[in-house]
JSON list of C-alpha atoms in Angstrom, two decimals:
[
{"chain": "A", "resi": 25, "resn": "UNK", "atom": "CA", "xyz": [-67.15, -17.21, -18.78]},
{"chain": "A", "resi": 26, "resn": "UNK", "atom": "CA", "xyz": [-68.58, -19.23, -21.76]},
{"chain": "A", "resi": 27, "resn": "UNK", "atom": "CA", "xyz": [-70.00, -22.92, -21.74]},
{"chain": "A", "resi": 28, "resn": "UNK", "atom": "CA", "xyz": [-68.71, -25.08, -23.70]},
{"chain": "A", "resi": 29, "resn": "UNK", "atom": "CA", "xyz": [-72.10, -27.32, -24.04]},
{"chain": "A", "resi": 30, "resn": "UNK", "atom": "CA", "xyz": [-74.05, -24.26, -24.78]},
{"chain": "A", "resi": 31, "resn": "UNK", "atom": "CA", "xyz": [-71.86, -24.11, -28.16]},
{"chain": "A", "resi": 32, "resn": "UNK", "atom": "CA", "xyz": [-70.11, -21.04, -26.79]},
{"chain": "A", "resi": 33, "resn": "UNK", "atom": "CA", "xyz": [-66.38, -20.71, -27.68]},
{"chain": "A", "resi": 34, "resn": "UNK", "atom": "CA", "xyz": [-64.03, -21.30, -24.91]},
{"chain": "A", "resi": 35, "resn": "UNK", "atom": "CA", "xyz": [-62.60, -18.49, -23.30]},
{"chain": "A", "resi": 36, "resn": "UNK", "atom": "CA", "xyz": [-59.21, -16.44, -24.76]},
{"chain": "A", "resi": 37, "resn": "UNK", "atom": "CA", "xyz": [-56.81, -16.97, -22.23]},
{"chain": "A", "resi": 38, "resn": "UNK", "atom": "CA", "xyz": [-54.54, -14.02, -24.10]},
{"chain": "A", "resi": 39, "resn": "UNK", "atom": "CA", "xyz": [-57.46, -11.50, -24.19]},
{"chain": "A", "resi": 40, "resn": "UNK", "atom": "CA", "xyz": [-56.48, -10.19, -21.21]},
{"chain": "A", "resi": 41, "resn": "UNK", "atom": "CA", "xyz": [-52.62, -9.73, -19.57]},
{"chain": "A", "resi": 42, "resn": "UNK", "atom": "CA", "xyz": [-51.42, -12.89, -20.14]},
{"chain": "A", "resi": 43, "resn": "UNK", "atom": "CA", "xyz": [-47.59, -11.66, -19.29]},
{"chain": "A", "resi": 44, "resn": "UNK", "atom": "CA", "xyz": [-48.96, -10.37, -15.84]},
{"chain": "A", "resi": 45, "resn": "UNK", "atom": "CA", "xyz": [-50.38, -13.35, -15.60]},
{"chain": "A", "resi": 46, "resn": "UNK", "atom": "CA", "xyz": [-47.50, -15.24, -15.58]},
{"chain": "A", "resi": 47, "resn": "UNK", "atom": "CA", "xyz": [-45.40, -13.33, -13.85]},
{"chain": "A", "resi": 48, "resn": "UNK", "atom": "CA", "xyz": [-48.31, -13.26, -10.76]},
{"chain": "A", "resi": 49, "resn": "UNK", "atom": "CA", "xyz": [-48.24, -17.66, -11.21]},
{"chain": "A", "resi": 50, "resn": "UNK", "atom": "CA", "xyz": [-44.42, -17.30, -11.12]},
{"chain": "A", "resi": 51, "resn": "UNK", "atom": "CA", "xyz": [-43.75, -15.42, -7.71]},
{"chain": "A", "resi": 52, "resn": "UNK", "atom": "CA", "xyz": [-47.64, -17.31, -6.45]},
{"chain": "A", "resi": 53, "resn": "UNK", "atom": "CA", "xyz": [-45.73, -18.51, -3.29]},
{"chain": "A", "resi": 54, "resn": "UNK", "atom": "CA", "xyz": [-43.77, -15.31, -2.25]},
{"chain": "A", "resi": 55, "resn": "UNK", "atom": "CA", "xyz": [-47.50, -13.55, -2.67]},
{"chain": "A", "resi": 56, "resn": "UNK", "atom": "CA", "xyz": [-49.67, -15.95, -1.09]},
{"chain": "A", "resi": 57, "resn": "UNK", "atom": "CA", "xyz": [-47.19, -15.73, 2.07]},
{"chain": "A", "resi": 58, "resn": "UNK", "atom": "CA", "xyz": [-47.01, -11.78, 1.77]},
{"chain": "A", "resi": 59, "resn": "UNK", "atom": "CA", "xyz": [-51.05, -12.43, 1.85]},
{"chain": "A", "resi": 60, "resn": "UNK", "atom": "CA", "xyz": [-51.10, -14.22, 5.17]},
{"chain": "A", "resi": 61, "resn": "UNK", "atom": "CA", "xyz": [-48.69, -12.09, 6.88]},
{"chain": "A", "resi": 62, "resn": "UNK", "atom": "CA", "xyz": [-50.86, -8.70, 6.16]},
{"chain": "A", "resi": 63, "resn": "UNK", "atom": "CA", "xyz": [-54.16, -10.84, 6.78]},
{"chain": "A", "resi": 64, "resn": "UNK", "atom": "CA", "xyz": [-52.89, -11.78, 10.35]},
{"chain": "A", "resi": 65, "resn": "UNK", "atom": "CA", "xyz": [-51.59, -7.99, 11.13]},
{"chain": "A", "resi": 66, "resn": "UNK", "atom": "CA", "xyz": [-54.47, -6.72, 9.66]},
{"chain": "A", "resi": 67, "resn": "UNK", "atom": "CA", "xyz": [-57.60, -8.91, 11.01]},
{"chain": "A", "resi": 68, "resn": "UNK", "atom": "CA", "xyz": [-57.96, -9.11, 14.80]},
{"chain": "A", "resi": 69, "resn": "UNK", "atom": "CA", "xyz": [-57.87, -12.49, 16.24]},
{"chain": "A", "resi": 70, "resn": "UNK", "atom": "CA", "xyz": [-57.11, -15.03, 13.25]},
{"chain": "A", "resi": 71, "resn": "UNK", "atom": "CA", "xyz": [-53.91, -15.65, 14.55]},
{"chain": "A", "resi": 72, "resn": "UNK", "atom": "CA", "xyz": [-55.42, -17.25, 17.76]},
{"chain": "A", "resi": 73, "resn": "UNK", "atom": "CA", "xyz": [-58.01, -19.15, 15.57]},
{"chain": "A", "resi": 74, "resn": "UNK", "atom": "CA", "xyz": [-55.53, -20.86, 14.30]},
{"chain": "A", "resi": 75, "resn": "UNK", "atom": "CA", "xyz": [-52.77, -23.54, 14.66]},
{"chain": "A", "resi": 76, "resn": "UNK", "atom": "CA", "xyz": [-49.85, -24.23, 12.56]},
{"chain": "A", "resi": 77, "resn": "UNK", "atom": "CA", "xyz": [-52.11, -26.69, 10.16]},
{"chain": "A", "resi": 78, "resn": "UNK", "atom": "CA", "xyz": [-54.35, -24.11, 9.84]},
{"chain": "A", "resi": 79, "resn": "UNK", "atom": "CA", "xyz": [-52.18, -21.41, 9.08]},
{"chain": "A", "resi": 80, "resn": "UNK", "atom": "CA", "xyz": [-50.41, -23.90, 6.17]},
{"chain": "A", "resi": 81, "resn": "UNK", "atom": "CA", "xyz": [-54.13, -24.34, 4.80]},
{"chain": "A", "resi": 82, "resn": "UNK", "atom": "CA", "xyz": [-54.68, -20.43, 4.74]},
{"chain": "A", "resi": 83, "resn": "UNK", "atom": "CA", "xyz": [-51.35, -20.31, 3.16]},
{"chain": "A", "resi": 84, "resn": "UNK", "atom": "CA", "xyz": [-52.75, -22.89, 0.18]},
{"chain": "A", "resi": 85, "resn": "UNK", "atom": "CA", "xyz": [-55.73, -20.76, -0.31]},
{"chain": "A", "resi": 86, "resn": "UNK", "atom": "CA", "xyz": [-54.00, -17.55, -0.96]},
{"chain": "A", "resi": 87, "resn": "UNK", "atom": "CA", "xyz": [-52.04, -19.87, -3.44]},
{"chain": "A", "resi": 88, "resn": "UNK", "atom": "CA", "xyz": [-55.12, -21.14, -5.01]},
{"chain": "A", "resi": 89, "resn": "UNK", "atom": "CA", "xyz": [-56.82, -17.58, -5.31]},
{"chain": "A", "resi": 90, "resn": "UNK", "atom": "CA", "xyz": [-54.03, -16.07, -6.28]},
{"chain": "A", "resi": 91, "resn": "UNK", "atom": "CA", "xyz": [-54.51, -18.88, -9.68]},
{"chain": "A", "resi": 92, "resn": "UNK", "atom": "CA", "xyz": [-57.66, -18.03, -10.07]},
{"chain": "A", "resi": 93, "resn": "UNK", "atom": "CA", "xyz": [-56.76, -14.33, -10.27]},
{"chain": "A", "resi": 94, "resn": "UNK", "atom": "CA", "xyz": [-54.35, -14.89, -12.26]},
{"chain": "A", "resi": 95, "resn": "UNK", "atom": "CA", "xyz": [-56.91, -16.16, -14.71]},
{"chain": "A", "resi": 96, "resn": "UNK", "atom": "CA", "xyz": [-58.65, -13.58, -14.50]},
{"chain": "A", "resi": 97, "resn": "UNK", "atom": "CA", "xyz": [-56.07, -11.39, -15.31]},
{"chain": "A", "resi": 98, "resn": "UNK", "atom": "CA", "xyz": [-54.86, -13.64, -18.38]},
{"chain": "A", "resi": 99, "resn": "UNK", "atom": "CA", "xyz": [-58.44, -13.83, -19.61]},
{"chain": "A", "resi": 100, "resn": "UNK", "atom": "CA", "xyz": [-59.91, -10.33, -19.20]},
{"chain": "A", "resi": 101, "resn": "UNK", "atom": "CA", "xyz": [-63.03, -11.96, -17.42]},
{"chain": "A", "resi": 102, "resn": "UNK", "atom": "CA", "xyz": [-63.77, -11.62, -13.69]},
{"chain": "A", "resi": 103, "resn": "UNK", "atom": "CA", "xyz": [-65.44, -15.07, -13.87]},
{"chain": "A", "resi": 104, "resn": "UNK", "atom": "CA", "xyz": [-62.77, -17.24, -12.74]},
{"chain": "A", "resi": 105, "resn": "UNK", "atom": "CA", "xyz": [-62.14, -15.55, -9.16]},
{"chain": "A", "resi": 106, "resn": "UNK", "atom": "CA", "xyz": [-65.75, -14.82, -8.78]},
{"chain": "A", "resi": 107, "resn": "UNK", "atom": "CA", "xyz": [-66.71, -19.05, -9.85]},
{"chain": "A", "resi": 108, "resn": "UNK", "atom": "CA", "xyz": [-63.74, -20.21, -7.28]},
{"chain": "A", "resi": 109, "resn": "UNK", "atom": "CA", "xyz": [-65.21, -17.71, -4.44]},
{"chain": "A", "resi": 110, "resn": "UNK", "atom": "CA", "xyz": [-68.78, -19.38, -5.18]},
{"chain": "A", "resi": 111, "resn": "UNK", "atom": "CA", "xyz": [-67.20, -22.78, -5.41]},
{"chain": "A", "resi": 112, "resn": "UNK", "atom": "CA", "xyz": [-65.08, -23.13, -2.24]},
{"chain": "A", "resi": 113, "resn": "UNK", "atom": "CA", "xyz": [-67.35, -20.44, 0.35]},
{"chain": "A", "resi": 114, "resn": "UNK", "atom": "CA", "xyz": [-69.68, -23.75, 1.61]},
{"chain": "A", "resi": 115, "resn": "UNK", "atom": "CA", "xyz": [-66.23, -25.67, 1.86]},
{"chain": "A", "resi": 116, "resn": "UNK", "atom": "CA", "xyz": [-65.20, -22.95, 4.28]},
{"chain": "A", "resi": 117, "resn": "UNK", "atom": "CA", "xyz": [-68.21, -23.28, 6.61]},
{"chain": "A", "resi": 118, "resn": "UNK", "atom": "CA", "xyz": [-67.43, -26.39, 6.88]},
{"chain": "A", "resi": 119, "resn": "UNK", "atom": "CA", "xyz": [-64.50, -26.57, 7.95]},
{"chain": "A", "resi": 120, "resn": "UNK", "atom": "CA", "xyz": [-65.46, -23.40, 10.46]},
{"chain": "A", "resi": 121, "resn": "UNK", "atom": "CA", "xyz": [-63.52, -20.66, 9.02]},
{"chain": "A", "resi": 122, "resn": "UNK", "atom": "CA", "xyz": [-64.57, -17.23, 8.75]},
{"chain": "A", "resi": 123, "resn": "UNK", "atom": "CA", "xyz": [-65.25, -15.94, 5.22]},
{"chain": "A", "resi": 124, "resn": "UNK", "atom": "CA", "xyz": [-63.79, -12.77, 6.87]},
{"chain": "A", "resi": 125, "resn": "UNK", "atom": "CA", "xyz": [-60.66, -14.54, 6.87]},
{"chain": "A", "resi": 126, "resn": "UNK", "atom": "CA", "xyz": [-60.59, -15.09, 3.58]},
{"chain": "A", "resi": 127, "resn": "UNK", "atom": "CA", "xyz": [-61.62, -11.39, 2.42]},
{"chain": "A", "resi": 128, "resn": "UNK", "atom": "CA", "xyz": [-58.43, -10.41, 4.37]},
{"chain": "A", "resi": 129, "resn": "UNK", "atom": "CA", "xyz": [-56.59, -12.62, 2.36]},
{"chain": "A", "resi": 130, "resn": "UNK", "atom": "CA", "xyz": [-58.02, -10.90, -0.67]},
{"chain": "A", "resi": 131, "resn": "UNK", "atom": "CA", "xyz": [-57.20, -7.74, 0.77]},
{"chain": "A", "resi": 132, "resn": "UNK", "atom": "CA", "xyz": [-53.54, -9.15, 1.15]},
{"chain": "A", "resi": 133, "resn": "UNK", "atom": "CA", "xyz": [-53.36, -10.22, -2.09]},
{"chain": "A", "resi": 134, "resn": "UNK", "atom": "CA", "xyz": [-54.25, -7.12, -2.97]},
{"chain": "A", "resi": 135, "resn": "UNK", "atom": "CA", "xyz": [-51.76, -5.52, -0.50]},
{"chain": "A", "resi": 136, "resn": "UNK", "atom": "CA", "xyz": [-48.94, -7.68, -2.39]},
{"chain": "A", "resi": 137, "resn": "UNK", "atom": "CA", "xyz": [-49.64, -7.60, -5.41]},
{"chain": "A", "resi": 138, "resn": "UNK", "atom": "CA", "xyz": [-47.83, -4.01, -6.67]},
{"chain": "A", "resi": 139, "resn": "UNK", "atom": "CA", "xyz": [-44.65, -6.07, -5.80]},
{"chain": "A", "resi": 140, "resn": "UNK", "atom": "CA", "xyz": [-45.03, -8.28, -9.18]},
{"chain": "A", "resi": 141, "resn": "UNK", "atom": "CA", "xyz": [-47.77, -6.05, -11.40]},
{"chain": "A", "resi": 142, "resn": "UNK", "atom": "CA", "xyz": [-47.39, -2.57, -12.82]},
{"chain": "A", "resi": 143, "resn": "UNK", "atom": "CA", "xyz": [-49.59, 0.42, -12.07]},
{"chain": "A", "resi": 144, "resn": "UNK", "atom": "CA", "xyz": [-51.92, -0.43, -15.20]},
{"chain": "A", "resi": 145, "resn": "UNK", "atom": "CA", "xyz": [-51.87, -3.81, -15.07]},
{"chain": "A", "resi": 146, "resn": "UNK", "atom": "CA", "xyz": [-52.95, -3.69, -10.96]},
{"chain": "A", "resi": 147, "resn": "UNK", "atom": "CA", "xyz": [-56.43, -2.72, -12.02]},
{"chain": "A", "resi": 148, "resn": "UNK", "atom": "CA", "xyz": [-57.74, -5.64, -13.89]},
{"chain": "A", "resi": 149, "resn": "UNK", "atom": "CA", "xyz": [-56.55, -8.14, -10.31]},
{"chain": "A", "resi": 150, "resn": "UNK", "atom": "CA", "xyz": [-57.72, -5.71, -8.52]},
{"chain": "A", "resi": 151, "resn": "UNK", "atom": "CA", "xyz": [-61.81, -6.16, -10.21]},
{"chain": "A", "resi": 152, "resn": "UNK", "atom": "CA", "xyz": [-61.14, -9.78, -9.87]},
{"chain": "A", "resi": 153, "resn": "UNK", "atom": "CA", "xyz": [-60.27, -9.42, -6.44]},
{"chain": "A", "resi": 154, "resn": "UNK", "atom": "CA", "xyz": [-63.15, -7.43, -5.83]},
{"chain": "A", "resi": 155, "resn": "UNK", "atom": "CA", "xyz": [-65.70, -9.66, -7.66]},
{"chain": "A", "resi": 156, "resn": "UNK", "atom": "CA", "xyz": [-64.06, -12.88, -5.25]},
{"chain": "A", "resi": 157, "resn": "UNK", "atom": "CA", "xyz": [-64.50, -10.65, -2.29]},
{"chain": "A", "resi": 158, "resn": "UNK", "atom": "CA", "xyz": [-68.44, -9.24, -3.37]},
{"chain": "A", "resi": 159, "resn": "UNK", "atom": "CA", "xyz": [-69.05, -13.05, -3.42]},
{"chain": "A", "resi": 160, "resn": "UNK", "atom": "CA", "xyz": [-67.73, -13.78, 0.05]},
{"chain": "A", "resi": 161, "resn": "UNK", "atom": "CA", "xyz": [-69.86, -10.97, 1.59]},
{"chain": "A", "resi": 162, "resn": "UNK", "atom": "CA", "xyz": [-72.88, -12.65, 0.12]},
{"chain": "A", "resi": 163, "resn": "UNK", "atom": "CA", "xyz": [-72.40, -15.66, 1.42]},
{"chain": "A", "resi": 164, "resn": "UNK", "atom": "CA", "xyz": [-71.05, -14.45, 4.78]},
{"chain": "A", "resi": 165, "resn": "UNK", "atom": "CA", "xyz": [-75.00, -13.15, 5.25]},
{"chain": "A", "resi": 166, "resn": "UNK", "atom": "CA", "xyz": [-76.14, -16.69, 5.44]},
{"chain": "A", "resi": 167, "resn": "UNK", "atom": "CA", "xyz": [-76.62, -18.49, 8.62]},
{"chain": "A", "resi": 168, "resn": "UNK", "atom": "CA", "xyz": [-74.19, -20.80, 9.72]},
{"chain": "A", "resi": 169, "resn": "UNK", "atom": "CA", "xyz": [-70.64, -18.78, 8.65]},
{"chain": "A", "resi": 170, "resn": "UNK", "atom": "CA", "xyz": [-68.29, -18.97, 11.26]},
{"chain": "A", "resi": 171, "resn": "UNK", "atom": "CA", "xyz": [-68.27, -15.35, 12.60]},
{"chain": "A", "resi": 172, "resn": "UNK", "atom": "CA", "xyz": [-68.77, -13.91, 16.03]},
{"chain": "A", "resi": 173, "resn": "UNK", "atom": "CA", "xyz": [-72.02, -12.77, 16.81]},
{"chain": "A", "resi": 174, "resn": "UNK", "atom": "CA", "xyz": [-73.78, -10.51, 18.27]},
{"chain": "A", "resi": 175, "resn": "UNK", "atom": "CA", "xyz": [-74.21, -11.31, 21.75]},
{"chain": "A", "resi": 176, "resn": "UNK", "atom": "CA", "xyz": [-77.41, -9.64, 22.55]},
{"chain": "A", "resi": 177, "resn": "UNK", "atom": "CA", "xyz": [-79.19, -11.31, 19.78]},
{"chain": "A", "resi": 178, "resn": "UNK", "atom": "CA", "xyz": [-78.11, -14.67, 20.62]},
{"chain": "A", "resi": 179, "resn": "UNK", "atom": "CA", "xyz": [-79.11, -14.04, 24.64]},
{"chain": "A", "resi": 180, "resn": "UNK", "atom": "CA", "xyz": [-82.85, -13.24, 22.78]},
{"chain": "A", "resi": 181, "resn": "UNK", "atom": "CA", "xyz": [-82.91, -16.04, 20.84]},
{"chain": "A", "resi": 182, "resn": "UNK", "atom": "CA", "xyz": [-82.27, -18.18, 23.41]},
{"chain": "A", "resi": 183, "resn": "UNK", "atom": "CA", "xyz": [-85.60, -17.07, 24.65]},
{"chain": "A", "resi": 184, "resn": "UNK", "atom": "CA", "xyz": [-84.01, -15.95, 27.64]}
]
């Protein structure tokens, strides 16, 4: 992605699959809610973790990656997914969700997306997908993410 204060040109939001593009913004909610339902098959216990409001926010930010993918897709660049992943994962510990959570609703993203793309143009979301999930992992690592632990360790630490 270029900088616009570093005197870099903006980037070419046609350089990419601009037509996929669209067509992934155009059917965004019938994705995002293909997304959640193979997330919650898929990932053992999210449904428990969380209420209705909870499942309408997961539902907005399967809608708001599938954007940024879409981006990605338009642009050629990886960037956009991989910024938004950076951008939102401390927003997420916050608010005590499981960057799990959201990797499975990458990987339902990715699950729905053969629905709107073709075979060649499923490629290019997929490497944005992966670069928004490579980001997720690496912040999963740090303390503080809301993921089950390992109950041995936390008996130790406890100095037990």
């Amino acid at each position: 992605m270029s900088h616009p204060s570093l005197g870099l040109p903006p980037s070419d939001l046609t350089a990419g699959l601009p037509a996929a593009a669209d067509r992934m913004r155009a059917a965004k909610e019938r994705l995002a809610g293909r997304a959640l339902e193979v997330a919650l098959a898929e990932t053992p216990g999210m449904r428990e973790r969380y209420d209705e409001a909870g499942l309408r926010q997961r539902l907005r930010d399967a809608e708001l990656m599938i954007e940024r993918v879409a981006l990605s897709v338009a642009s050629g660049d990886t960037q956009y997914a991989k910024a938004y992943a950076d951008m939102v994962s401390p927003l997420y510990r916050r608010r005590f969700v499981p960057l799990d959570d959201q990797i499975a609703l990458c990987d339902g993203i990715r699950a729905a997306l053969p629905g709107v793309l073709t075979p060649t143009e499923l490629p290019a979301a997929g490497e944005a997908l992966d670069a928004a999930i490579e980001v997720y992992r690496w912040h999963r690592r740090l303390a503080g993410d809301a993921r089950k632990k390992n109950a041995i360790l936390q008996f130790l630490y406890k100095g037990a």
